[in-house]
């Protein structure tokens, strides 16, 4: 498993809440376990206390994305570094489940999973993954969806750093909203123009 994969942990956790809409899916142990995805050995350690713990980590990770979205690189890095210090990781060289054509292990870096609780394990993976993405691609590759009221987090992997939305759905919704707004403005200008012409035509000509 490549270390860059772990950055998805941060995005999944941050997007478990939509503050503007007042929605939060992180409300149970089952929801915590779902965040771990295929890493079920770590998920099985989750307890009720991890709901509150992970919500706290989520707020701190969202603050990293918010700082990056506002162009404050130093703040984004400082916030991420505080998470890395609090939730350290143990990297290992691993070859499990990955073989080449000759049956030899495809060695890769893997984050060892032996934290004291589920939250510590998840936070360590999420922070390290985000740190790897940030240092490899840049702080400006961390974004928040511009399709109001979404504001979901995303990682920009586009070649020209052009991503602005968390999903195709939000991009389509934003484009439709922009199109409708443009048509309204055009209609308003046309109405204003017709009103001006009508006013000029109804005004009697003054004699010399």
mmCIF file with all atom_site columns, C-alpha atoms in Angstrom:
data_model
loop_
_atom_site.group_PDB
_atom_site.id
_atom_site.type_symbol
_atom_site.label_atom_id
_atom_site.label_alt_id
_atom_site.label_comp_id
_atom_site.label_asym_id
_atom_site.label_entity_id
_atom_site.label_seq_id
_atom_site.pdbx_PDB_ins_code
_atom_site.Cartn_x
_atom_site.Cartn_y
_atom_site.Cartn_z
_atom_site.occupancy
_atom_site.B_iso_or_equiv
_atom_site.pdbx_formal_charge
_atom_site.auth_seq_id
_atom_site.auth_comp_id
_atom_site.auth_asym_id
_atom_site.auth_atom_id
_atom_site.pdbx_PDB_model_num
ATOM 1   C CA . UNK A 1 1   ? 0.000   0.000   0.000   1.00 0.00 ? 1   UNK A CA 1
ATOM 2   C CA . UNK A 1 2   ? 1.507   3.335   -1.049  1.00 0.00 ? 2   UNK A CA 1
ATOM 3   C CA . UNK A 1 3   ? 1.716   5.985   1.632   1.00 0.00 ? 3   UNK A CA 1
ATOM 4   C CA . UNK A 1 4   ? -0.126  8.484   -0.562  1.00 0.00 ? 4   UNK A CA 1
ATOM 5   C CA . UNK A 1 5   ? -3.209  6.290   -0.214  1.00 0.00 ? 5   UNK A CA 1
ATOM 6   C CA . UNK A 1 6   ? -3.489  7.253   3.438   1.00 0.00 ? 6   UNK A CA 1
ATOM 7   C CA . UNK A 1 7   ? -4.427  10.838  2.572   1.00 0.00 ? 7   UNK A CA 1
ATOM 8   C CA . UNK A 1 8   ? -7.917  9.519   1.778   1.00 0.00 ? 8   UNK A CA 1
ATOM 9   C CA . UNK A 1 9   ? -8.332  8.817   5.497   1.00 0.00 ? 9   UNK A CA 1
ATOM 10  C CA . UNK A 1 10  ? -8.197  12.560  6.192   1.00 0.00 ? 10  UNK A CA 1
ATOM 11  C CA . UNK A 1 11  ? -10.726 13.380  3.473   1.00 0.00 ? 11  UNK A CA 1
ATOM 12  C CA . UNK A 1 12  ? -13.152 10.674  4.621   1.00 0.00 ? 12  UNK A CA 1
ATOM 13  C CA . UNK A 1 13  ? -13.068 11.884  8.196   1.00 0.00 ? 13  UNK A CA 1
ATOM 14  C CA . UNK A 1 14  ? -13.451 15.586  7.383   1.00 0.00 ? 14  UNK A CA 1
ATOM 15  C CA . UNK A 1 15  ? -16.337 14.853  5.014   1.00 0.00 ? 15  UNK A CA 1
ATOM 16  C CA . UNK A 1 16  ? -18.239 12.868  7.623   1.00 0.00 ? 16  UNK A CA 1
ATOM 17  C CA . UNK A 1 17  ? -19.618 16.255  8.640   1.00 0.00 ? 17  UNK A CA 1
ATOM 18  C CA . UNK A 1 18  ? -21.191 19.029  6.566   1.00 0.00 ? 18  UNK A CA 1
ATOM 19  C CA . UNK A 1 19  ? -21.217 21.996  8.963   1.00 0.00 ? 19  UNK A CA 1
ATOM 20  C CA . UNK A 1 20  ? -23.132 24.374  6.701   1.00 0.00 ? 20  UNK A CA 1
ATOM 21  C CA . UNK A 1 21  ? -25.945 21.868  6.270   1.00 0.00 ? 21  UNK A CA 1
ATOM 22  C CA . UNK A 1 22  ? -25.811 20.841  9.939   1.00 0.00 ? 22  UNK A CA 1
ATOM 23  C CA . UNK A 1 23  ? -25.277 17.186  8.985   1.00 0.00 ? 23  UNK A CA 1
ATOM 24  C CA . UNK A 1 24  ? -23.001 14.736  10.808  1.00 0.00 ? 24  UNK A CA 1
ATOM 25  C CA . UNK A 1 25  ? -22.724 11.035  9.962   1.00 0.00 ? 25  UNK A CA 1
ATOM 26  C CA . UNK A 1 26  ? -20.140 10.292  12.662  1.00 0.00 ? 26  UNK A CA 1
ATOM 27  C CA . UNK A 1 27  ? -22.662 9.353   15.345  1.00 0.00 ? 27  UNK A CA 1
ATOM 28  C CA . UNK A 1 28  ? -21.967 5.704   16.203  1.00 0.00 ? 28  UNK A CA 1
ATOM 29  C CA . UNK A 1 29  ? -19.309 3.028   16.558  1.00 0.00 ? 29  UNK A CA 1
ATOM 30  C CA . UNK A 1 30  ? -20.511 1.554   13.277  1.00 0.00 ? 30  UNK A CA 1
ATOM 31  C CA . UNK A 1 31  ? -19.836 4.883   11.555  1.00 0.00 ? 31  UNK A CA 1
ATOM 32  C CA . UNK A 1 32  ? -16.323 4.924   13.025  1.00 0.00 ? 32  UNK A CA 1
ATOM 33  C CA . UNK A 1 33  ? -15.657 1.421   11.737  1.00 0.00 ? 33  UNK A CA 1
ATOM 34  C CA . UNK A 1 34  ? -16.855 2.343   8.260   1.00 0.00 ? 34  UNK A CA 1
ATOM 35  C CA . UNK A 1 35  ? -14.228 5.083   8.106   1.00 0.00 ? 35  UNK A CA 1
ATOM 36  C CA . UNK A 1 36  ? -11.472 2.478   8.273   1.00 0.00 ? 36  UNK A CA 1
ATOM 37  C CA . UNK A 1 37  ? -12.616 0.856   5.045   1.00 0.00 ? 37  UNK A CA 1
ATOM 38  C CA . UNK A 1 38  ? -10.670 -2.326  4.339   1.00 0.00 ? 38  UNK A CA 1
ATOM 39  C CA . UNK A 1 39  ? -8.572  -1.953  7.505   1.00 0.00 ? 39  UNK A CA 1
ATOM 40  C CA . UNK A 1 40  ? -10.956 -4.037  9.585   1.00 0.00 ? 40  UNK A CA 1
ATOM 41  C CA . UNK A 1 41  ? -8.359  -5.162  12.130  1.00 0.00 ? 41  UNK A CA 1
ATOM 42  C CA . UNK A 1 42  ? -8.067  -1.539  13.296  1.00 0.00 ? 42  UNK A CA 1
ATOM 43  C CA . UNK A 1 43  ? -11.801 -0.933  12.986  1.00 0.00 ? 43  UNK A CA 1
ATOM 44  C CA . UNK A 1 44  ? -12.583 -3.718  15.433  1.00 0.00 ? 44  UNK A CA 1
ATOM 45  C CA . UNK A 1 45  ? -10.881 -1.754  18.228  1.00 0.00 ? 45  UNK A CA 1
ATOM 46  C CA . UNK A 1 46  ? -13.395 1.100   17.936  1.00 0.00 ? 46  UNK A CA 1
ATOM 47  C CA . UNK A 1 47  ? -15.568 1.887   20.955  1.00 0.00 ? 47  UNK A CA 1
ATOM 48  C CA . UNK A 1 48  ? -18.142 4.542   21.841  1.00 0.00 ? 48  UNK A CA 1
ATOM 49  C CA . UNK A 1 49  ? -15.410 6.877   23.078  1.00 0.00 ? 49  UNK A CA 1
ATOM 50  C CA . UNK A 1 50  ? -13.875 6.968   19.598  1.00 0.00 ? 50  UNK A CA 1
ATOM 51  C CA . UNK A 1 51  ? -16.915 8.833   18.277  1.00 0.00 ? 51  UNK A CA 1
ATOM 52  C CA . UNK A 1 52  ? -16.084 11.870  20.419  1.00 0.00 ? 52  UNK A CA 1
ATOM 53  C CA . UNK A 1 53  ? -12.330 11.505  19.950  1.00 0.00 ? 53  UNK A CA 1
ATOM 54  C CA . UNK A 1 54  ? -12.553 11.326  16.164  1.00 0.00 ? 54  UNK A CA 1
ATOM 55  C CA . UNK A 1 55  ? -14.872 14.323  16.056  1.00 0.00 ? 55  UNK A CA 1
ATOM 56  C CA . UNK A 1 56  ? -12.138 16.331  17.761  1.00 0.00 ? 56  UNK A CA 1
ATOM 57  C CA . UNK A 1 57  ? -9.537  15.115  15.256  1.00 0.00 ? 57  UNK A CA 1
ATOM 58  C CA . UNK A 1 58  ? -11.972 15.893  12.450  1.00 0.00 ? 58  UNK A CA 1
ATOM 59  C CA . UNK A 1 59  ? -12.241 19.532  13.530  1.00 0.00 ? 59  UNK A CA 1
ATOM 60  C CA . UNK A 1 60  ? -8.465  19.849  13.536  1.00 0.00 ? 60  UNK A CA 1
ATOM 61  C CA . UNK A 1 61  ? -8.110  18.255  10.106  1.00 0.00 ? 61  UNK A CA 1
ATOM 62  C CA . UNK A 1 62  ? -10.808 20.533  8.690   1.00 0.00 ? 62  UNK A CA 1
ATOM 63  C CA . UNK A 1 63  ? -8.863  23.502  10.063  1.00 0.00 ? 63  UNK A CA 1
ATOM 64  C CA . UNK A 1 64  ? -5.879  22.353  7.969   1.00 0.00 ? 64  UNK A CA 1
ATOM 65  C CA . UNK A 1 65  ? -8.023  22.331  4.823   1.00 0.00 ? 65  UNK A CA 1
ATOM 66  C CA . UNK A 1 66  ? -9.551  25.700  5.708   1.00 0.00 ? 66  UNK A CA 1
ATOM 67  C CA . UNK A 1 67  ? -6.140  27.305  6.184   1.00 0.00 ? 67  UNK A CA 1
ATOM 68  C CA . UNK A 1 68  ? -4.940  25.840  2.880   1.00 0.00 ? 68  UNK A CA 1
ATOM 69  C CA . UNK A 1 69  ? -8.113  27.003  1.124   1.00 0.00 ? 69  UNK A CA 1
ATOM 70  C CA . UNK A 1 70  ? -7.539  30.537  2.433   1.00 0.00 ? 70  UNK A CA 1
ATOM 71  C CA . UNK A 1 71  ? -3.940  30.526  1.198   1.00 0.00 ? 71  UNK A CA 1
ATOM 72  C CA . UNK A 1 72  ? -2.357  30.456  4.666   1.00 0.00 ? 72  UNK A CA 1
ATOM 73  C CA . UNK A 1 73  ? 0.314   27.822  4.030   1.00 0.00 ? 73  UNK A CA 1
ATOM 74  C CA . UNK A 1 74  ? 2.180   28.375  7.284   1.00 0.00 ? 74  UNK A CA 1
ATOM 75  C CA . UNK A 1 75  ? -0.921  27.918  9.400   1.00 0.00 ? 75  UNK A CA 1
ATOM 76  C CA . UNK A 1 76  ? -1.923  24.787  7.471   1.00 0.00 ? 76  UNK A CA 1
ATOM 77  C CA . UNK A 1 77  ? 1.504   23.256  8.035   1.00 0.00 ? 77  UNK A CA 1
ATOM 78  C CA . UNK A 1 78  ? 1.599   24.249  11.714  1.00 0.00 ? 78  UNK A CA 1
ATOM 79  C CA . UNK A 1 79  ? -1.807  22.682  12.336  1.00 0.00 ? 79  UNK A CA 1
ATOM 80  C CA . UNK A 1 80  ? -0.791  19.501  10.544  1.00 0.00 ? 80  UNK A CA 1
ATOM 81  C CA . UNK A 1 81  ? 2.507   19.307  12.409  1.00 0.00 ? 81  UNK A CA 1
ATOM 82  C CA . UNK A 1 82  ? 0.666   19.459  15.734  1.00 0.00 ? 82  UNK A CA 1
ATOM 83  C CA . UNK A 1 83  ? -1.346  16.407  14.698  1.00 0.00 ? 83  UNK A CA 1
ATOM 84  C CA . UNK A 1 84  ? 1.783   14.568  13.570  1.00 0.00 ? 84  UNK A CA 1
ATOM 85  C CA . UNK A 1 85  ? 3.429   15.214  16.921  1.00 0.00 ? 85  UNK A CA 1
ATOM 86  C CA . UNK A 1 86  ? 0.399   14.076  18.886  1.00 0.00 ? 86  UNK A CA 1
ATOM 87  C CA . UNK A 1 87  ? -0.270  11.016  16.730  1.00 0.00 ? 87  UNK A CA 1
ATOM 88  C CA . UNK A 1 88  ? 3.074   9.568   15.582  1.00 0.00 ? 88  UNK A CA 1
ATOM 89  C CA . UNK A 1 89  ? 3.299   6.663   13.141  1.00 0.00 ? 89  UNK A CA 1
ATOM 90  C CA . UNK A 1 90  ? 5.562   3.648   12.780  1.00 0.00 ? 90  UNK A CA 1
ATOM 91  C CA . UNK A 1 91  ? 6.467   3.008   9.135   1.00 0.00 ? 91  UNK A CA 1
ATOM 92  C CA . UNK A 1 92  ? 7.350   -0.499  8.014   1.00 0.00 ? 92  UNK A CA 1
ATOM 93  C CA . UNK A 1 93  ? 8.532   -2.141  4.810   1.00 0.00 ? 93  UNK A CA 1
ATOM 94  C CA . UNK A 1 94  ? 5.802   -4.551  3.753   1.00 0.00 ? 94  UNK A CA 1
ATOM 95  C CA . UNK A 1 95  ? 5.164   -6.965  0.911   1.00 0.00 ? 95  UNK A CA 1
ATOM 96  C CA . UNK A 1 96  ? 1.928   -8.610  1.942   1.00 0.00 ? 96  UNK A CA 1
ATOM 97  C CA . UNK A 1 97  ? -0.610  -9.379  -0.777  1.00 0.00 ? 97  UNK A CA 1
ATOM 98  C CA . UNK A 1 98  ? 1.583   -7.826  -3.468  1.00 0.00 ? 98  UNK A CA 1
ATOM 99  C CA . UNK A 1 99  ? 3.606   -10.092 -5.762  1.00 0.00 ? 99  UNK A CA 1
ATOM 100 C CA . UNK A 1 100 ? 5.390   -9.628  -9.081  1.00 0.00 ? 100 UNK A CA 1
ATOM 101 C CA . UNK A 1 101 ? 5.144   -12.047 -12.003 1.00 0.00 ? 101 UNK A CA 1
ATOM 102 C CA . UNK A 1 102 ? 7.807   -14.274 -10.430 1.00 0.00 ? 102 UNK A CA 1
ATOM 103 C CA . UNK A 1 103 ? 5.955   -14.449 -7.118  1.00 0.00 ? 103 UNK A CA 1
ATOM 104 C CA . UNK A 1 104 ? 8.400   -12.186 -5.295  1.00 0.00 ? 104 UNK A CA 1
ATOM 105 C CA . UNK A 1 105 ? 7.056   -9.567  -2.841  1.00 0.00 ? 105 UNK A CA 1
ATOM 106 C CA . UNK A 1 106 ? 6.580   -6.051  -4.155  1.00 0.00 ? 106 UNK A CA 1
ATOM 107 C CA . UNK A 1 107 ? 8.100   -4.195  -1.217  1.00 0.00 ? 107 UNK A CA 1
ATOM 108 C CA . UNK A 1 108 ? 6.489   -0.921  -0.235  1.00 0.00 ? 108 UNK A CA 1
ATOM 109 C CA . UNK A 1 109 ? 6.142   1.378   2.755   1.00 0.00 ? 109 UNK A CA 1
ATOM 110 C CA . UNK A 1 110 ? 3.303   0.630   5.130   1.00 0.00 ? 110 UNK A CA 1
ATOM 111 C CA . UNK A 1 111 ? 2.179   2.285   8.363   1.00 0.00 ? 111 UNK A CA 1
ATOM 112 C CA . UNK A 1 112 ? 2.248   -0.179  11.242  1.00 0.00 ? 112 UNK A CA 1
ATOM 113 C CA . UNK A 1 113 ? -1.035  -0.525  13.045  1.00 0.00 ? 113 UNK A CA 1
ATOM 114 C CA . UNK A 1 114 ? -0.401  -0.817  16.776  1.00 0.00 ? 114 UNK A CA 1
ATOM 115 C CA . UNK A 1 115 ? -1.809  2.314   18.453  1.00 0.00 ? 115 UNK A CA 1
ATOM 116 C CA . UNK A 1 116 ? -3.427  2.444   21.868  1.00 0.00 ? 116 UNK A CA 1
ATOM 117 C CA . UNK A 1 117 ? -6.927  3.010   20.476  1.00 0.00 ? 117 UNK A CA 1
ATOM 118 C CA . UNK A 1 118 ? -8.832  3.305   17.205  1.00 0.00 ? 118 UNK A CA 1
ATOM 119 C CA . UNK A 1 119 ? -8.755  7.108   17.162  1.00 0.00 ? 119 UNK A CA 1
ATOM 120 C CA . UNK A 1 120 ? -4.984  7.274   17.649  1.00 0.00 ? 120 UNK A CA 1
ATOM 121 C CA . UNK A 1 121 ? -4.495  4.819   14.802  1.00 0.00 ? 121 UNK A CA 1
ATOM 122 C CA . UNK A 1 122 ? -6.847  6.623   12.446  1.00 0.00 ? 122 UNK A CA 1
ATOM 123 C CA . UNK A 1 123 ? -5.493  10.073  13.290  1.00 0.00 ? 123 UNK A CA 1
ATOM 124 C CA . UNK A 1 124 ? -1.896  8.954   12.752  1.00 0.00 ? 124 UNK A CA 1
ATOM 125 C CA . UNK A 1 125 ? -2.691  7.487   9.340   1.00 0.00 ? 125 UNK A CA 1
ATOM 126 C CA . UNK A 1 126 ? -4.786  10.492  8.255   1.00 0.00 ? 126 UNK A CA 1
ATOM 127 C CA . UNK A 1 127 ? -2.215  13.074  9.365   1.00 0.00 ? 127 UNK A CA 1
ATOM 128 C CA . UNK A 1 128 ? 0.707   11.241  7.778   1.00 0.00 ? 128 UNK A CA 1
ATOM 129 C CA . UNK A 1 129 ? -1.170  10.689  4.528   1.00 0.00 ? 129 UNK A CA 1
ATOM 130 C CA . UNK A 1 130 ? -2.129  14.351  4.360   1.00 0.00 ? 130 UNK A CA 1
ATOM 131 C CA . UNK A 1 131 ? 1.442   15.399  5.150   1.00 0.00 ? 131 UNK A CA 1
ATOM 132 C CA . UNK A 1 132 ? 2.783   13.247  2.310   1.00 0.00 ? 132 UNK A CA 1
ATOM 133 C CA . UNK A 1 133 ? 0.262   14.713  -0.121  1.00 0.00 ? 133 UNK A CA 1
ATOM 134 C CA . UNK A 1 134 ? 1.014   18.259  1.025   1.00 0.00 ? 134 UNK A CA 1
ATOM 135 C CA . UNK A 1 135 ? 4.781   17.951  0.723   1.00 0.00 ? 135 UNK A CA 1
ATOM 136 C CA . UNK A 1 136 ? 4.640   16.145  -2.608  1.00 0.00 ? 136 UNK A CA 1
ATOM 137 C CA . UNK A 1 137 ? 2.060   18.291  -4.392  1.00 0.00 ? 137 UNK A CA 1
ATOM 138 C CA . UNK A 1 138 ? 1.838   21.549  -2.410  1.00 0.00 ? 138 UNK A CA 1
ATOM 139 C CA . UNK A 1 139 ? -0.483  23.135  0.128   1.00 0.00 ? 139 UNK A CA 1
ATOM 140 C CA . UNK A 1 140 ? -2.685  24.549  -2.622  1.00 0.00 ? 140 UNK A CA 1
ATOM 141 C CA . UNK A 1 141 ? -3.663  20.985  -3.529  1.00 0.00 ? 141 UNK A CA 1
ATOM 142 C CA . UNK A 1 142 ? -5.801  20.831  -0.382  1.00 0.00 ? 142 UNK A CA 1
ATOM 143 C CA . UNK A 1 143 ? -9.188  22.347  -1.101  1.00 0.00 ? 143 UNK A CA 1
ATOM 144 C CA . UNK A 1 144 ? -12.758 22.865  0.042   1.00 0.00 ? 144 UNK A CA 1
ATOM 145 C CA . UNK A 1 145 ? -15.607 22.508  -2.424  1.00 0.00 ? 145 UNK A CA 1
ATOM 146 C CA . UNK A 1 146 ? -16.771 25.829  -3.873  1.00 0.00 ? 146 UNK A CA 1
ATOM 147 C CA . UNK A 1 147 ? -20.299 24.564  -4.533  1.00 0.00 ? 147 UNK A CA 1
ATOM 148 C CA . UNK A 1 148 ? -22.195 26.159  -1.653  1.00 0.00 ? 148 UNK A CA 1
ATOM 149 C CA . UNK A 1 149 ? -23.312 24.911  0.769   1.00 0.00 ? 149 UNK A CA 1
ATOM 150 C CA . UNK A 1 150 ? -21.153 21.779  0.347   1.00 0.00 ? 150 UNK A CA 1
ATOM 151 C CA . UNK A 1 151 ? -17.622 22.734  1.529   1.00 0.00 ? 151 UNK A CA 1
ATOM 152 C CA . UNK A 1 152 ? -16.450 19.121  1.497   1.00 0.00 ? 152 UNK A CA 1
ATOM 153 C CA . UNK A 1 153 ? -12.685 18.588  1.528   1.00 0.00 ? 153 UNK A CA 1
ATOM 154 C CA . UNK A 1 154 ? -10.844 17.230  -1.493  1.00 0.00 ? 154 UNK A CA 1
ATOM 155 C CA . UNK A 1 155 ? -7.300  16.583  -2.707  1.00 0.00 ? 155 UNK A CA 1
ATOM 156 C CA . UNK A 1 156 ? -6.513  18.184  -6.057  1.00 0.00 ? 156 UNK A CA 1
ATOM 157 C CA . UNK A 1 157 ? -4.629  15.728  -8.266  1.00 0.00 ? 157 UNK A CA 1
ATOM 158 C CA . UNK A 1 158 ? -5.361  17.506  -11.553 1.00 0.00 ? 158 UNK A CA 1
ATOM 159 C CA . UNK A 1 159 ? -2.419  18.249  -13.817 1.00 0.00 ? 159 UNK A CA 1
ATOM 160 C CA . UNK A 1 160 ? -3.129  21.989  -13.987 1.00 0.00 ? 160 UNK A CA 1
ATOM 161 C CA . UNK A 1 161 ? -4.241  22.588  -10.378 1.00 0.00 ? 161 UNK A CA 1
ATOM 162 C CA . UNK A 1 162 ? -7.728  23.464  -11.605 1.00 0.00 ? 162 UNK A CA 1
ATOM 163 C CA . UNK A 1 163 ? -9.976  21.460  -9.308  1.00 0.00 ? 163 UNK A CA 1
ATOM 164 C CA . UNK A 1 164 ? -12.582 23.503  -7.443  1.00 0.00 ? 164 UNK A CA 1
ATOM 165 C CA . UNK A 1 165 ? -15.223 20.967  -6.435  1.00 0.00 ? 165 UNK A CA 1
ATOM 166 C CA . UNK A 1 166 ? -15.268 17.785  -4.392  1.00 0.00 ? 166 UNK A CA 1
ATOM 167 C CA . UNK A 1 167 ? -17.220 15.766  -6.974  1.00 0.00 ? 167 UNK A CA 1
ATOM 168 C CA . UNK A 1 168 ? -18.663 15.826  -10.487 1.00 0.00 ? 168 UNK A CA 1
ATOM 169 C CA . UNK A 1 169 ? -22.083 16.252  -8.913  1.00 0.00 ? 169 UNK A CA 1
ATOM 170 C CA . UNK A 1 170 ? -21.075 19.467  -7.167  1.00 0.00 ? 170 UNK A CA 1
ATOM 171 C CA . UNK A 1 171 ? -19.297 20.726  -10.298 1.00 0.00 ? 171 UNK A CA 1
ATOM 172 C CA . UNK A 1 172 ? -22.446 20.171  -12.373 1.00 0.00 ? 172 UNK A CA 1
ATOM 173 C CA . UNK A 1 173 ? -24.637 21.817  -9.748  1.00 0.00 ? 173 UNK A CA 1
ATOM 174 C CA . UNK A 1 174 ? -22.349 24.853  -9.581  1.00 0.00 ? 174 UNK A CA 1
ATOM 175 C CA . UNK A 1 175 ? -22.223 25.169  -13.383 1.00 0.00 ? 175 UNK A CA 1
ATOM 176 C CA . UNK A 1 176 ? -26.005 24.984  -13.641 1.00 0.00 ? 176 UNK A CA 1
ATOM 177 C CA . UNK A 1 177 ? -26.376 27.616  -10.906 1.00 0.00 ? 177 UNK A CA 1
ATOM 178 C CA . UNK A 1 178 ? -23.871 29.890  -12.671 1.00 0.00 ? 178 UNK A CA 1
ATOM 179 C CA . UNK A 1 179 ? -25.673 29.424  -16.005 1.00 0.00 ? 179 UNK A CA 1
ATOM 180 C CA . UNK A 1 180 ? -29.043 30.300  -14.483 1.00 0.00 ? 180 UNK A CA 1
ATOM 181 C CA . UNK A 1 181 ? -27.591 33.340  -12.719 1.00 0.00 ? 181 UNK A CA 1
ATOM 182 C CA . UNK A 1 182 ? -26.054 34.520  -16.001 1.00 0.00 ? 182 UNK A CA 1
ATOM 183 C CA . UNK A 1 183 ? -29.378 34.109  -17.801 1.00 0.00 ? 183 UNK A CA 1
ATOM 184 C CA . UNK A 1 184 ? -31.150 36.082  -15.068 1.00 0.00 ? 184 UNK A CA 1
ATOM 185 C CA . UNK A 1 185 ? -28.661 38.934  -15.429 1.00 0.00 ? 185 UNK A CA 1
ATOM 186 C CA . UNK A 1 186 ? -29.095 38.948  -19.198 1.00 0.00 ? 186 UNK A CA 1
ATOM 187 C CA . UNK A 1 187 ? -32.875 39.008  -18.820 1.00 0.00 ? 187 UNK A CA 1
ATOM 188 C CA . UNK A 1 188 ? -32.668 41.853  -16.294 1.00 0.00 ? 188 UNK A CA 1
ATOM 189 C CA . UNK A 1 189 ? -30.438 43.882  -18.640 1.00 0.00 ? 189 UNK A CA 1
ATOM 190 C CA . UNK A 1 190 ? -32.831 43.243  -21.507 1.00 0.00 ? 190 UNK A CA 1
ATOM 191 C CA . UNK A 1 191 ? -35.807 44.344  -19.376 1.00 0.00 ? 191 UNK A CA 1
ATOM 192 C CA . UNK A 1 192 ? -33.922 47.476  -18.334 1.00 0.00 ? 192 UNK A CA 1
ATOM 193 C CA . UNK A 1 193 ? -33.092 48.241  -21.955 1.00 0.00 ? 193 UNK A CA 1
ATOM 194 C CA . UNK A 1 194 ? -36.690 47.779  -23.106 1.00 0.00 ? 194 UNK A CA 1
ATOM 195 C CA . UNK A 1 195 ? -37.933 49.972  -20.258 1.00 0.00 ? 195 UNK A CA 1
ATOM 196 C CA . UNK A 1 196 ? -35.526 52.725  -21.241 1.00 0.00 ? 196 UNK A CA 1
ATOM 197 C CA . UNK A 1 197 ? -36.593 52.586  -24.886 1.00 0.00 ? 197 UNK A CA 1
ATOM 198 C CA . UNK A 1 198 ? -40.260 52.590  -23.890 1.00 0.00 ? 198 UNK A CA 1
ATOM 199 C CA . UNK A 1 199 ? -39.701 55.590  -21.642 1.00 0.00 ? 199 UNK A CA 1
ATOM 200 C CA . UNK A 1 200 ? -37.981 57.522  -24.444 1.00 0.00 ? 200 UNK A CA 1
ATOM 201 C CA . UNK A 1 201 ? -40.770 56.728  -26.910 1.00 0.00 ? 201 UNK A CA 1
ATOM 202 C CA . UNK A 1 202 ? -43.505 57.848  -24.501 1.00 0.00 ? 202 UNK A CA 1
ATOM 203 C CA . UNK A 1 203 ? -41.819 61.136  -23.667 1.00 0.00 ? 203 UNK A CA 1
ATOM 204 C CA . UNK A 1 204 ? -43.272 63.934  -25.889 1.00 0.00 ? 204 UNK A CA 1
ATOM 205 C CA . UNK A 1 205 ? -40.789 65.867  -27.980 1.00 0.00 ? 205 UNK A CA 1
ATOM 206 C CA . UNK A 1 206 ? -40.115 69.386  -26.738 1.00 0.00 ? 206 UNK A CA 1
ATOM 207 C CA . UNK A 1 207 ? -40.546 72.277  -29.049 1.00 0.00 ? 207 UNK A CA 1
ATOM 208 C CA . UNK A 1 208 ? -37.730 74.637  -29.801 1.00 0.00 ? 208 UNK A CA 1
#
